[in-house]
Coordinates of C-alpha atoms and ligand atoms in Angstrom, one line a residue:
M1 CA 25.4 -16.6 -7.2
T2 CA 28.7 -16.5 -5.3
Q3 CA 28.8 -12.9 -4.0
F4 CA 27.1 -11.9 -0.7
I5 CA 24.2 -9.9 -1.9
T6 CA 21.9 -7.2 -0.2
I7 CA 18.4 -6.2 -1.4
A8 CA 16.3 -3.2 -0.2
V9 CA 12.6 -3.3 -0.3
D10 CA 10.9 -0.1 0.8
G11 CA 7.5 1.3 0.6
P12 CA 4.5 2.4 2.6
A13 CA 2.0 0.5 4.9
A14 CA 0.3 -2.5 3.2
S15 CA 2.1 -2.0 -0.2
G16 CA 3.0 -5.6 -0.1
K17 CA 6.7 -5.1 0.6
G18 CA 6.7 -7.6 3.5
T19 CA 5.1 -10.5 1.5
L20 CA 7.5 -9.9 -1.4
A21 CA 10.6 -9.7 0.8
R22 CA 9.7 -13.0 2.5
R23 CA 9.4 -14.8 -0.8
L24 CA 12.4 -13.4 -2.4
A25 CA 14.4 -14.4 0.8
E26 CA 13.3 -18.0 0.2
Q27 CA 13.8 -17.8 -3.5
F28 CA 17.3 -16.5 -3.4
H29 CA 18.4 -18.1 0.1
L30 CA 18.7 -14.7 1.8
F31 CA 18.4 -13.7 5.4
Y32 CA 15.2 -11.7 5.8
L33 CA 15.0 -8.6 8.3
D34 CA 11.7 -6.8 8.8
S35 CA 13.0 -3.4 9.9
G36 CA 9.5 -2.2 10.7
A37 CA 9.2 -5.0 13.3
V38 CA 12.3 -3.7 15.3
Y39 CA 10.8 -0.1 15.3
R40 CA 7.7 -1.7 16.5
A41 CA 9.4 -3.4 19.4
V42 CA 10.7 0.0 20.5
A43 CA 7.1 1.4 20.3
K44 CA 5.7 -1.7 22.3
R45 CA 8.3 -1.2 25.0
I46 CA 7.3 2.5 25.4
L47 CA 3.6 1.6 25.6
D48 CA 4.3 -1.3 28.0
L49 CA 6.0 1.0 30.4
E50 CA 3.1 3.6 29.9
K51 CA 5.6 6.2 28.5
N52 CA 5.1 8.5 25.7
P53 CA 6.1 7.7 22.1
D54 CA 6.3 11.5 21.4
N55 CA 8.8 12.0 24.1
P56 CA 12.3 11.8 22.6
E57 CA 13.8 10.5 26.0
D58 CA 11.1 7.8 26.4
A59 CA 11.8 6.8 22.7
L60 CA 15.6 6.8 23.2
S61 CA 15.6 4.7 26.4
A62 CA 13.2 2.1 24.7
A63 CA 15.5 1.9 21.6
L64 CA 18.5 1.1 23.9
Y65 CA 16.5 -1.4 25.6
V66 CA 15.7 -3.1 22.4
R67 CA 19.3 -2.9 21.2
D68 CA 20.5 -4.6 24.4
H69 CA 17.7 -7.3 24.7
L70 CA 16.8 -8.0 21.0
T71 CA 15.5 -11.5 20.5
S72 CA 13.7 -13.1 17.6
E73 CA 10.6 -13.7 19.9
M74 CA 10.5 -9.8 20.4
I75 CA 10.2 -9.2 16.6
A76 CA 7.9 -12.3 16.1
D77 CA 5.4 -11.0 18.9
P78 CA 2.0 -10.7 17.2
A79 CA 1.3 -7.9 19.9
I80 CA 3.6 -5.6 17.9
R81 CA 1.2 -5.7 15.0
S82 CA -1.7 -3.8 16.8
D83 CA -2.9 -0.5 15.3
S84 CA -2.0 1.2 18.6
V85 CA 1.7 0.0 18.3
A86 CA 1.7 0.9 14.6
D87 CA 0.6 4.6 15.4
A88 CA 3.1 4.8 18.3
T89 CA 5.9 3.4 15.9
S90 CA 5.3 6.2 13.4
R91 CA 5.9 8.7 16.5
S92 CA 8.8 7.2 18.2
S93 CA 10.6 6.3 15.0
R94 CA 11.0 9.9 14.0
F95 CA 13.7 10.8 16.5
P96 CA 17.3 10.9 15.0
A97 CA 18.8 9.1 18.2
V98 CA 16.4 6.3 17.8
R99 CA 17.0 6.0 14.2
E100 CA 20.7 5.8 14.7
I101 CA 20.4 3.0 17.2
I102 CA 18.1 0.8 15.1
T103 CA 20.0 1.5 11.8
G104 CA 23.2 0.2 13.6
I105 CA 21.3 -2.9 14.7
L106 CA 20.0 -3.5 11.1
Q107 CA 23.3 -2.8 9.6
F108 CA 25.0 -5.3 11.9
Y109 CA 22.5 -8.2 11.0
T110 CA 22.5 -7.3 7.2
N111 CA 26.3 -8.1 7.3
H112 CA 26.3 -10.9 9.9
P113 CA 23.1 -12.9 9.3
P114 CA 22.6 -15.6 12.0
V115 CA 23.3 -19.2 10.9
N116 CA 19.9 -20.5 9.7
Q117 CA 18.1 -23.7 10.9
H118 CA 19.8 -25.8 8.1
H119 CA 23.2 -24.6 9.0
K120 CA 23.7 -23.5 5.5
P121 CA 25.1 -20.0 5.3
F122 CA 22.8 -17.3 3.6
Q123 CA 23.8 -15.9 0.4
G124 CA 23.0 -12.4 1.5
S125 CA 20.3 -10.3 3.3
I126 CA 17.0 -8.8 2.3
L127 CA 15.5 -6.0 4.4
D128 CA 12.2 -4.2 4.1
G129 CA 11.3 -0.9 5.4
R130 CA 11.1 2.9 4.6
D131 CA 14.7 4.0 4.5
I132 CA 16.7 0.7 3.5
G133 CA 17.7 1.7 0.1
T134 CA 18.5 5.4 1.3
V135 CA 20.1 5.0 4.7
V136 CA 20.4 1.5 6.0
C137 CA 21.9 -0.3 2.8
P138 CA 22.7 2.6 0.2
N139 CA 25.0 0.1 -1.4
A140 CA 22.3 -2.7 -1.8
N141 CA 22.8 -4.6 -5.1
V142 CA 19.1 -4.4 -5.8
K143 CA 16.5 -1.7 -4.6
L144 CA 12.9 -2.0 -5.0
F145 CA 10.2 0.5 -3.9
I146 CA 6.8 -0.9 -3.8
T147 CA 3.7 1.3 -3.8
A148 CA 0.0 1.1 -4.3
S149 CA -2.8 3.6 -4.0
P150 CA -4.0 4.6 -0.4
Q151 CA -7.4 3.1 -1.1
I152 CA -6.1 -0.2 -2.2
R153 CA -3.5 -0.3 0.7
A154 CA -6.5 0.4 3.2
E155 CA -8.6 -2.3 1.6
R156 CA -5.8 -4.9 2.0
R157 CA -5.1 -3.8 5.7
F158 CA -8.8 -3.7 6.4
K159 CA -9.3 -7.4 5.1
E160 CA -6.2 -8.5 7.0
L161 CA -7.5 -6.9 10.3
S162 CA -10.9 -8.4 9.7
A163 CA -9.4 -11.9 9.1
R164 CA -7.7 -11.6 12.5
G165 CA -11.0 -10.8 14.1
I166 CA -10.3 -7.1 14.7
V167 CA -13.3 -5.0 14.5
T168 CA -12.8 -1.8 12.5
T169 CA -14.1 0.0 9.4
Y170 CA -12.5 0.7 6.1
E171 CA -12.8 4.4 6.7
T172 CA -10.9 4.2 10.0
V173 CA -8.2 2.1 8.4
L174 CA -7.8 4.5 5.6
Q175 CA -7.5 7.4 7.9
D176 CA -5.0 5.8 10.1
M177 CA -3.0 4.8 7.2
L178 CA -2.9 8.3 5.7
D179 CA -2.0 9.8 9.1
R180 CA 0.8 7.5 9.4
D181 CA 1.9 8.0 5.8
A182 CA 2.1 11.7 6.5
R183 CA 4.3 11.2 9.6
D184 CA 6.6 8.8 7.8
N185 CA 7.0 10.9 4.7
G186 CA 7.2 14.1 6.5
R187 CA 9.8 13.5 9.2
E188 CA 13.1 15.3 8.9
V189 CA 15.3 12.2 9.4
S190 CA 15.2 9.4 7.0
P191 CA 11.7 10.1 5.6
S192 CA 10.1 7.3 3.7
K193 CA 11.4 7.8 0.0
P194 CA 12.7 5.9 -2.9
A195 CA 16.4 5.8 -3.5
P196 CA 17.2 7.4 -6.7
D197 CA 18.3 4.0 -8.0
A198 CA 15.4 2.2 -6.8
V199 CA 13.0 0.3 -9.3
H200 CA 9.4 1.1 -8.6
F201 CA 6.5 -1.3 -8.6
D202 CA 3.0 -0.1 -8.3
T203 CA 1.1 -3.1 -7.0
S204 CA -2.3 -1.5 -7.2
H205 CA -3.4 -3.8 -9.9
M206 CA -1.0 -6.6 -9.6
D207 CA -1.5 -9.8 -7.5
S208 CA 1.2 -10.9 -5.2
D209 CA 2.5 -13.7 -7.6
H210 CA 2.9 -11.3 -10.4
V211 CA 4.9 -8.9 -8.2
F212 CA 7.1 -11.7 -7.2
E213 CA 7.8 -12.8 -10.7
K214 CA 8.6 -9.5 -12.0
A215 CA 11.0 -9.0 -9.0
V216 CA 12.7 -12.2 -9.5
E217 CA 13.2 -11.4 -13.2
L218 CA 14.7 -8.0 -12.2
I219 CA 16.9 -9.5 -9.6
R220 CA 18.3 -12.2 -11.9
Q221 CA 19.0 -9.4 -14.5
K222 CA 20.8 -7.2 -12.1
L223 CA 23.0 -9.9 -10.7
S224 CA 23.8 -11.6 -13.9
Ligands
LIG5 O1 3.9 -2.5 6.8 P1 3.5 -1.5 7.9 O2 3.8 -0.1 7.4 O3 2.2 -1.5 8.5 O4 4.5 -1.6 9.1 P2 6.0 -1.6 9.2 O5 6.7 -1.8 8.0 O6 6.2 -2.6 10.3 O7 6.3 -0.2 9.8 C1 5.8 0.3 10.9 C2 6.4 1.9 11.2 O8 7.7 1.8 11.5 C3 6.3 2.7 10.0 O9 5.0 3.4 10.0 C4 7.3 3.6 10.2 O10 7.0 4.7 11.1 C5 8.3 2.8 11.1 N1 9.5 2.3 10.1 C6 10.6 3.3 9.9 O11 10.6 4.4 10.5 N2 11.6 2.9 9.3 C7 11.7 1.6 8.7 N3 12.7 1.2 8.1 C8 10.7 0.7 9.0 C9 9.6 1.1 9.6

């Protein structure tokens, strides 16, 4: 593989897109960028300042802050993974001005990946999110859209939260997820949707190894 490649992995919450994108990044030596983490960093900033994620001005000033102060620690911060941040993220990320700023950051890093720890240049970038194949990287070499039924996704997220010691119920997790899906799918700008040329994987009855193997096969085919 000599060309610089871009892979877009989109899909709803707990569909398995993050796990898949991370493994593919390692397999093909790509820079991995979790776009949801950048949107989450914006929402966390809003909550930290006790501002309102439904207010476009508060959301815009947090997006500008993240643009100007973004660090790898910020997107690796476990605090951005909480349910309250997830809920706030699906509110603040619906504003066009916020999306424009974050899309700019994502496109910059896609095309200029940082030098990695082994000082070996990446062979490309892989991003996961909701609008990577449609808006952020419309020219991606490979586009995947990962789905699973809401019940299966809620079961996965419930197990994940329980393993982290977070006390909740399956019903709460399912309802939160349906609410967030509705906001992400229904917003006017960059709704979560597959690109017309995306390949769909329904992971409801596939384990993560199987999804990974299928994706590797597909990427090899597309790049050959
Ligand atoms: O995997 P999960 O949905 O839990 O989280 P995520 O991918 O970190 O996304 C969190 C939220 O960020 C989503 O619910 C969307 O509201 C927003 N997001 C977005 O609008 N566009 C993206 N490209 C990625 C995330």
